[in-house]
Coordinates of C-alpha atoms in Angstrom, one line a residue:
M1 CA 85.0 -11.8 37.5
I2 CA 83.2 -12.7 40.7
V3 CA 82.5 -16.3 41.5
L4 CA 79.9 -17.0 44.2
G5 CA 78.4 -20.2 45.6
F6 CA 75.6 -20.8 47.9
G7 CA 72.6 -22.8 48.9
P8 CA 71.3 -26.4 49.3
G9 CA 68.0 -27.9 48.0
L10 CA 66.3 -31.2 47.2
T11 CA 66.4 -33.7 44.3
P12 CA 62.7 -34.7 43.6
A13 CA 62.6 -38.0 41.7
F14 CA 59.9 -38.9 39.2
P15 CA 59.8 -42.1 37.2
S16 CA 60.8 -41.8 33.5
P17 CA 62.6 -44.1 30.9
P18 CA 66.3 -43.5 30.5
V19 CA 67.4 -40.7 28.2
N20 CA 68.4 -41.7 24.6
A21 CA 72.1 -40.9 24.3
Q22 CA 71.9 -40.0 20.7
E23 CA 72.7 -36.4 19.6
P24 CA 69.6 -34.2 19.6
S25 CA 67.8 -34.2 16.3
E26 CA 65.8 -31.2 14.9
V27 CA 62.1 -31.8 14.9
I28 CA 59.9 -28.9 13.5
T29 CA 56.2 -29.8 13.9
Q30 CA 53.7 -29.2 11.2
E31 CA 51.7 -26.9 13.4
A32 CA 52.7 -24.4 16.0
G33 CA 50.9 -22.1 18.3
I34 CA 51.8 -18.7 19.6
R35 CA 50.4 -18.2 23.2
T36 CA 51.1 -16.2 26.2
P37 CA 52.6 -18.0 29.3
A38 CA 50.0 -19.8 31.5
G39 CA 48.2 -17.4 33.8
R40 CA 49.2 -14.3 31.9
S41 CA 47.3 -12.2 29.3
L42 CA 48.5 -9.9 26.5
R43 CA 46.4 -7.3 24.6
I44 CA 47.6 -7.5 21.0
T45 CA 47.0 -6.1 17.5
P46 CA 47.3 -8.8 14.8
L47 CA 49.6 -7.8 12.0
V48 CA 48.6 -10.7 9.7
G49 CA 45.3 -12.3 8.7
E50 CA 44.2 -15.8 8.5
G51 CA 45.5 -17.5 5.4
D52 CA 48.6 -15.1 5.1
L53 CA 52.0 -16.6 4.4
V54 CA 54.7 -15.5 6.9
A55 CA 58.4 -16.0 7.1
Q56 CA 60.3 -17.4 10.0
G57 CA 60.9 -14.5 12.4
A58 CA 58.4 -12.2 10.8
P59 CA 56.0 -10.3 13.1
V60 CA 52.5 -11.7 13.4
A61 CA 51.3 -9.4 16.2
C62 CA 52.3 -6.5 18.4
L63 CA 51.3 -5.3 21.9
R64 CA 48.4 -2.8 21.8
D65 CA 50.0 -0.5 24.3
A66 CA 53.6 -0.9 23.0
P67 CA 53.4 -1.6 19.2
Q68 CA 57.3 -1.7 19.0
V69 CA 57.2 -5.0 20.9
Q70 CA 56.4 -7.8 18.4
L71 CA 55.5 -11.5 18.5
V72 CA 57.1 -13.4 15.6
A73 CA 56.5 -16.6 13.7
P74 CA 58.6 -19.5 15.0
M75 CA 58.7 -21.1 11.6
P76 CA 57.8 -20.3 7.9
G77 CA 54.1 -21.0 7.7
R78 CA 50.6 -20.0 6.9
V79 CA 48.4 -18.4 9.5
A80 CA 45.6 -20.9 10.2
R81 CA 43.8 -19.3 13.0
I82 CA 43.9 -16.1 15.2
S83 CA 41.9 -16.5 18.4
L84 CA 41.4 -13.5 20.6
Q85 CA 39.6 -13.2 23.9
P86 CA 37.5 -10.2 25.0
G87 CA 39.6 -7.1 25.3
R88 CA 41.8 -8.1 22.3
K89 CA 43.7 -10.5 24.6
L90 CA 45.7 -13.2 22.8
S91 CA 44.3 -16.7 23.1
E92 CA 46.4 -18.3 20.3
I93 CA 47.8 -17.8 16.8
V94 CA 48.1 -21.1 15.0
L95 CA 50.5 -21.6 12.0
F96 CA 50.7 -24.4 9.5
R97 CA 54.3 -25.1 8.4
E98 CA 55.4 -24.2 4.9
E99 CA 58.3 -26.1 3.5
G100 CA 61.1 -24.0 2.1
G101 CA 59.6 -20.7 3.4
D102 CA 61.5 -17.5 3.9
V103 CA 63.5 -16.5 6.9
M104 CA 63.4 -12.8 8.0
R105 CA 66.7 -11.0 8.3
H106 CA 67.0 -7.9 10.5
D107 CA 69.3 -4.9 10.0
V108 CA 72.0 -5.1 12.7
A109 CA 74.4 -2.5 11.4
D110 CA 73.8 -0.1 14.3
T111 CA 73.2 -1.7 17.7
S112 CA 75.9 0.1 19.7
T113 CA 73.5 2.2 21.8
R114 CA 70.9 1.1 24.3
A115 CA 68.1 2.7 22.2
S116 CA 69.0 1.0 18.9
L117 CA 69.7 -2.4 20.7
R118 CA 66.3 -2.2 22.5
K119 CA 64.6 -1.4 19.2
L120 CA 66.2 -4.5 17.5
V121 CA 65.4 -6.8 20.4
Q122 CA 61.7 -5.7 20.5
A123 CA 61.2 -5.9 16.7
A124 CA 62.9 -9.3 16.3
G125 CA 60.7 -11.0 18.9
V126 CA 63.4 -11.5 21.5
W127 CA 61.8 -9.1 24.1
P128 CA 59.2 -11.8 25.2
W129 CA 62.0 -14.1 26.2
L130 CA 62.9 -11.7 29.0
Q131 CA 61.0 -12.2 32.3
R132 CA 60.5 -9.4 34.8
R133 CA 60.5 -9.6 38.6
P134 CA 58.5 -8.6 40.5
F135 CA 55.1 -9.6 39.0
G136 CA 56.3 -11.7 36.1
G137 CA 55.7 -11.3 32.3
M138 CA 57.8 -9.5 29.9
P139 CA 59.3 -6.1 30.9
P140 CA 57.6 -2.9 30.0
A141 CA 59.0 -1.6 26.7
D142 CA 60.9 1.3 28.2
E143 CA 62.1 -0.3 31.4
N144 CA 65.8 -0.4 32.5
P145 CA 66.6 -3.3 35.0
A146 CA 68.7 -3.0 38.1
A147 CA 70.3 -6.3 37.1
I148 CA 69.8 -9.2 34.7
V149 CA 70.1 -12.9 35.8
V150 CA 71.1 -15.3 33.1
M151 CA 70.2 -18.9 33.9
A152 CA 72.8 -21.3 32.5
M153 CA 71.5 -24.0 34.9
D154 CA 68.1 -25.8 35.3
T155 CA 67.5 -28.1 38.3
R156 CA 64.0 -29.1 37.5
P157 CA 63.3 -32.8 37.1
F158 CA 64.1 -33.9 33.5
A159 CA 65.5 -30.5 32.5
P160 CA 67.9 -30.5 29.6
D161 CA 71.5 -29.4 30.4
P162 CA 72.0 -25.8 29.3
R163 CA 75.7 -26.6 28.7
Q164 CA 74.6 -29.0 25.9
A165 CA 72.4 -26.3 24.4
L166 CA 75.4 -23.9 24.5
A167 CA 78.0 -26.2 23.1
G168 CA 79.9 -24.6 20.2
R169 CA 78.0 -21.2 20.8
E170 CA 80.4 -19.6 23.3
T171 CA 81.1 -16.7 21.0
A172 CA 77.4 -16.0 20.5
L173 CA 76.8 -16.3 24.2
L174 CA 79.4 -13.8 25.0
R175 CA 78.0 -11.3 22.4
G176 CA 74.5 -11.8 23.8
L177 CA 75.8 -11.1 27.4
Q178 CA 77.5 -8.0 26.2
A179 CA 74.2 -6.8 24.7
L180 CA 72.4 -7.5 27.9
A181 CA 75.0 -5.5 29.8
T182 CA 74.2 -2.6 27.5
L183 CA 70.4 -2.9 28.4
S184 CA 71.0 -3.1 32.1
D185 CA 71.8 -0.4 34.6
G186 CA 73.5 -2.9 36.9
P187 CA 75.4 -6.3 36.7
V188 CA 74.6 -9.2 34.5
F189 CA 74.9 -12.5 36.5
V190 CA 75.5 -15.8 34.7
C191 CA 74.3 -18.6 37.0
Q192 CA 75.9 -22.0 36.4
T193 CA 76.7 -25.3 38.2
D194 CA 80.2 -26.4 39.0
G195 CA 82.5 -26.8 36.1
A196 CA 84.5 -24.6 33.7
P197 CA 83.2 -21.1 33.7
L198 CA 81.1 -20.4 30.6
I199 CA 82.8 -17.1 30.1
G200 CA 86.6 -16.9 30.5
P201 CA 88.2 -14.5 32.9
D202 CA 89.7 -12.5 30.0
R203 CA 86.2 -11.8 28.7
A204 CA 84.7 -10.6 31.9
S205 CA 84.0 -7.1 32.9
D206 CA 82.8 -5.2 35.9
K207 CA 79.2 -5.8 34.9
L208 CA 79.6 -9.5 34.0
R209 CA 79.7 -11.9 36.9
I210 CA 79.8 -15.7 37.1
V211 CA 77.8 -17.4 39.9
K212 CA 78.2 -21.0 40.8
A213 CA 75.4 -22.7 42.6
P214 CA 74.5 -26.3 43.7
S215 CA 72.8 -28.7 41.3
R216 CA 69.8 -29.4 43.5
H217 CA 66.4 -27.8 43.1
P218 CA 65.3 -25.0 43.5
Q219 CA 68.8 -23.5 43.0
G220 CA 68.1 -23.6 39.3
A221 CA 64.9 -21.6 39.6
A222 CA 65.6 -18.0 38.7
G223 CA 63.6 -16.5 41.6
F224 CA 66.0 -17.8 44.2
Q225 CA 69.0 -16.6 42.3
V226 CA 67.4 -13.2 41.9
H227 CA 66.7 -13.1 45.7
A228 CA 70.3 -14.0 46.5
L229 CA 72.0 -11.8 44.0
A230 CA 69.8 -8.7 43.4
P231 CA 66.5 -8.9 45.2
A232 CA 63.7 -7.4 43.1
T233 CA 61.6 -4.6 44.5
I234 CA 58.9 -2.3 43.0
E235 CA 61.5 0.4 42.5
T236 CA 64.4 -1.9 41.3
P237 CA 63.0 -4.5 38.8
V238 CA 65.3 -7.5 37.8
W239 CA 65.1 -9.4 34.6
D240 CA 65.9 -13.1 34.0
I241 CA 66.5 -15.0 30.8
H242 CA 67.7 -18.5 29.8
A243 CA 71.4 -18.7 28.6
E244 CA 70.3 -20.4 25.3
D245 CA 68.1 -17.4 24.5
V246 CA 71.1 -15.1 25.2
A247 CA 73.2 -17.1 22.7
A248 CA 70.3 -16.7 20.2
L249 CA 70.5 -13.0 20.8
G250 CA 74.2 -13.1 20.1
E251 CA 73.6 -14.9 16.8
L252 CA 70.9 -12.3 15.9
L253 CA 73.5 -9.6 16.4
D254 CA 76.0 -11.5 14.2
T255 CA 73.7 -12.7 11.4
G256 CA 70.5 -10.7 11.6
I257 CA 68.6 -13.9 11.9
V258 CA 66.9 -15.1 15.1
P259 CA 67.4 -18.9 15.7
M260 CA 64.1 -20.4 16.4
T261 CA 64.9 -23.8 17.8
R262 CA 65.8 -24.7 21.3
L263 CA 66.9 -27.8 23.2
V264 CA 63.9 -29.6 24.7
R265 CA 63.7 -32.8 26.8
L266 CA 60.8 -35.2 26.3
A267 CA 60.4 -37.4 29.4
G268 CA 57.8 -38.9 31.8
K269 CA 56.3 -42.2 32.8
G270 CA 54.0 -42.1 29.8
L271 CA 56.8 -42.5 27.3
R272 CA 58.7 -45.6 26.0
E273 CA 62.0 -43.6 25.9
S274 CA 63.1 -40.1 26.8
L275 CA 64.6 -37.9 24.1
S276 CA 66.4 -34.6 23.7
I277 CA 65.4 -32.8 20.6
R278 CA 65.7 -29.3 19.0
T279 CA 62.3 -27.8 18.2
Q280 CA 60.6 -24.4 17.9
P281 CA 58.6 -22.5 20.5
G282 CA 55.0 -23.4 20.3
A283 CA 55.6 -26.8 18.9
D284 CA 52.7 -29.3 18.8
L285 CA 53.1 -31.6 21.8
R286 CA 51.0 -34.3 20.3
E287 CA 53.3 -34.6 17.2
L288 CA 56.5 -34.4 19.4
T289 CA 55.4 -37.4 21.5
L290 CA 53.3 -39.4 19.0
R291 CA 55.9 -42.2 18.2
I292 CA 57.3 -42.6 21.7
A293 CA 54.2 -42.5 23.9
N294 CA 52.9 -45.7 25.6
P295 CA 49.4 -46.9 24.7
G296 CA 46.6 -45.4 26.6
A297 CA 45.4 -41.9 27.7
H298 CA 48.0 -39.4 28.7
R299 CA 48.5 -36.0 30.1
L300 CA 50.7 -33.8 27.9
I301 CA 52.4 -31.3 30.1
S302 CA 54.4 -28.3 28.8
G303 CA 57.1 -27.9 31.4
S304 CA 58.3 -30.1 34.3
P305 CA 56.2 -32.4 36.4
L306 CA 56.6 -29.8 39.2
D307 CA 55.5 -26.5 37.5
G308 CA 54.2 -27.5 34.1
H309 CA 50.6 -27.4 32.9
E310 CA 48.6 -29.5 30.4
A311 CA 48.8 -27.9 27.0
H312 CA 48.6 -28.4 23.3
W313 CA 51.6 -26.2 22.4
L314 CA 55.1 -25.9 24.0
G315 CA 55.1 -22.9 26.2
P316 CA 57.0 -19.7 25.2
R317 CA 59.8 -20.3 27.8
H318 CA 59.5 -24.1 28.3
R319 CA 62.3 -26.5 27.5
Q320 CA 60.6 -29.7 28.8
V321 CA 57.7 -31.8 27.8
T322 CA 56.4 -34.2 30.4
V323 CA 54.1 -37.1 29.5
L324 CA 52.2 -38.8 32.3
P325 CA 49.6 -41.6 32.2
R326 CA 46.1 -40.2 32.8
P327 CA 44.6 -41.9 35.9
P328 CA 41.2 -43.6 35.3
K329 CA 38.2 -41.8 36.3
G330 CA 36.7 -43.3 39.5
K331 CA 33.3 -42.9 41.1
P332 CA 33.3 -39.8 43.3
P333 CA 32.9 -40.6 47.0
H334 CA 29.6 -40.0 48.8
W335 CA 29.4 -36.5 50.2
F336 CA 29.1 -37.9 53.8
V337 CA 32.3 -39.9 53.4
S338 CA 34.1 -36.8 52.1
A339 CA 32.8 -34.8 55.0
L340 CA 34.1 -37.4 57.4
T341 CA 37.5 -37.8 55.8
R342 CA 38.3 -34.3 54.7
S343 CA 38.2 -31.1 56.8
G344 CA 36.6 -27.9 55.5
L345 CA 39.7 -26.0 56.7
P346 CA 43.1 -26.2 54.9
R347 CA 45.6 -28.6 56.5
P348 CA 48.2 -27.0 58.7
V349 CA 51.7 -26.6 57.3
I350 CA 54.1 -28.5 59.5
P351 CA 57.6 -27.1 59.6
T352 CA 60.1 -29.7 58.4
A353 CA 63.6 -29.8 57.0
A354 CA 62.2 -30.6 53.6
L355 CA 60.1 -27.4 53.7
T356 CA 63.2 -25.4 54.5
Q357 CA 65.1 -27.1 51.7
A358 CA 62.2 -26.5 49.2
F359 CA 62.9 -22.8 49.7
G360 CA 66.6 -23.4 49.0
A361 CA 67.3 -22.5 52.7
A362 CA 67.4 -19.0 51.3
L363 CA 64.1 -17.7 52.7
P364 CA 62.4 -18.1 56.0
A365 CA 60.1 -20.9 55.0
V366 CA 57.6 -20.9 57.9
A367 CA 57.3 -17.2 58.1
L368 CA 56.8 -16.8 54.4
V369 CA 54.2 -19.6 54.2
R370 CA 52.4 -18.0 57.1
A371 CA 52.4 -14.5 55.4
L372 CA 51.1 -15.9 52.1
S373 CA 48.4 -18.0 53.8
S374 CA 47.2 -15.2 55.9
G375 CA 47.3 -12.6 53.1
D376 CA 49.9 -10.5 54.9
D377 CA 51.3 -8.8 51.8
E378 CA 53.6 -6.4 53.5
M379 CA 55.3 -9.2 55.5
A380 CA 55.6 -11.3 52.3
M381 CA 57.3 -8.4 50.6
K382 CA 59.7 -7.9 53.5
L383 CA 60.6 -11.7 53.4
G384 CA 61.6 -11.6 49.7
A385 CA 58.4 -12.7 47.8
L386 CA 58.8 -10.0 45.2
S387 CA 61.7 -12.0 43.7
L388 CA 59.6 -15.1 43.3
L389 CA 57.0 -16.4 40.8
E390 CA 54.8 -19.4 40.8
D391 CA 57.3 -21.7 39.1
D392 CA 59.9 -20.9 41.8
I393 CA 57.8 -22.4 44.7
A394 CA 56.3 -25.3 42.8
L395 CA 58.7 -27.6 44.8
V396 CA 57.2 -26.2 48.1
D397 CA 53.7 -27.2 47.0
Y398 CA 55.0 -30.6 46.0
V399 CA 56.7 -31.1 49.4
L400 CA 53.4 -30.1 51.1
G401 CA 51.5 -32.6 49.1
G402 CA 49.7 -30.1 47.0
E403 CA 47.4 -29.0 49.8
A404 CA 48.8 -25.5 50.5
H405 CA 48.4 -24.1 47.0
L406 CA 51.1 -21.6 47.7
A407 CA 51.8 -20.8 44.0
T408 CA 48.1 -19.6 43.7
L409 CA 48.5 -17.6 47.0
L410 CA 51.7 -16.1 45.7
R411 CA 50.1 -14.9 42.4
G412 CA 47.2 -13.4 44.4
M413 CA 49.7 -11.5 46.6
L414 CA 51.7 -10.3 43.5
D415 CA 48.5 -9.1 41.8
R416 CA 47.4 -7.2 44.9
V417 CA 50.7 -5.6 45.4
Q418 CA 50.9 -4.6 41.7
T419 CA 47.5 -3.0 41.8
E420 CA 48.0 -1.2 45.1
F421 CA 51.7 -0.2 45.2
A422 CA 53.1 -0.3 41.7
P423 CA 53.2 3.0 39.7

């Protein structure tokens, strides 16, 4: 087993009430929505119709260009609405919960080969939990990664502790890691903060490696771990996945049933108290926060205050819900006042120690910002931008006061590179 340690970072502070120390309770909302991650699109074929009853874990849609990759129901329910955008792109599939509904069980008798394991993972709805670098989104159905990075740490503000989510699931985690090793051509890195290794030395193999990293952000962002351990390139893609999802994969291989709840933290200035709960992907954020929100208008954010977005449903990979007071609408300033106080050109990026730390001191901050700002895609690729996604550099935008919009510039660069260079 290889143990590595590297990298500094920052600890951004946001106001929030203290966390309730009670054990997380299970909260399954009465409605749930199946959506694609923000900024992405999926062309799908619905496998159910409005009004149909579906079991938990049953397929409700598949990808049009890869029918073996399926999206599944996060709870037993009735299909209330299927909304598609032009081009058969998924907008949302809304389910109403059905008490006492069925749970789908998969055949796990033969998962010893890469082909049979891949078939199970795609049919059971686990494939969308994987995230590909470069470019983001789930991996192509037939792709073999050069490495897989398992995130058993999360340094975002208000993030739940993955160790709490993995408590008592060590055997399932190990089995899931062994399955990932079967799917990967290279090593499987398990990234964690200091403490006892999540996998004992007697269980390690040449392909399974433990990585210890500091507890400051952005060390818990998968992109910086990918850049440090196995930099992604167009020819050598790398996957990342949350450790709790790996444990769920291990339980699927053991029982044939996919666990559909995850540990989620509810926090933010707009709440009376912060809670840790277990709920399903796509949970209704309004129902989750109804009884603990302060009076007044709020912004319901799926994700952290750094990289989250306003939403109705809990995002497919999110494990945080942030509630912030909605600022009152003010009268817009006169155009002449705006012209005098705001320049038409973007503000310059001033090199500071905070900017370097926001990149985890792992990437050349000023050079990368300059490459993204000027549209120098080849230089950005050389500097390591292919390992990053928008969420990874949200702290950089925060440090720069939200004026640089680097996350948007990074997405534009990735889209151009994918169009011009990717096969």
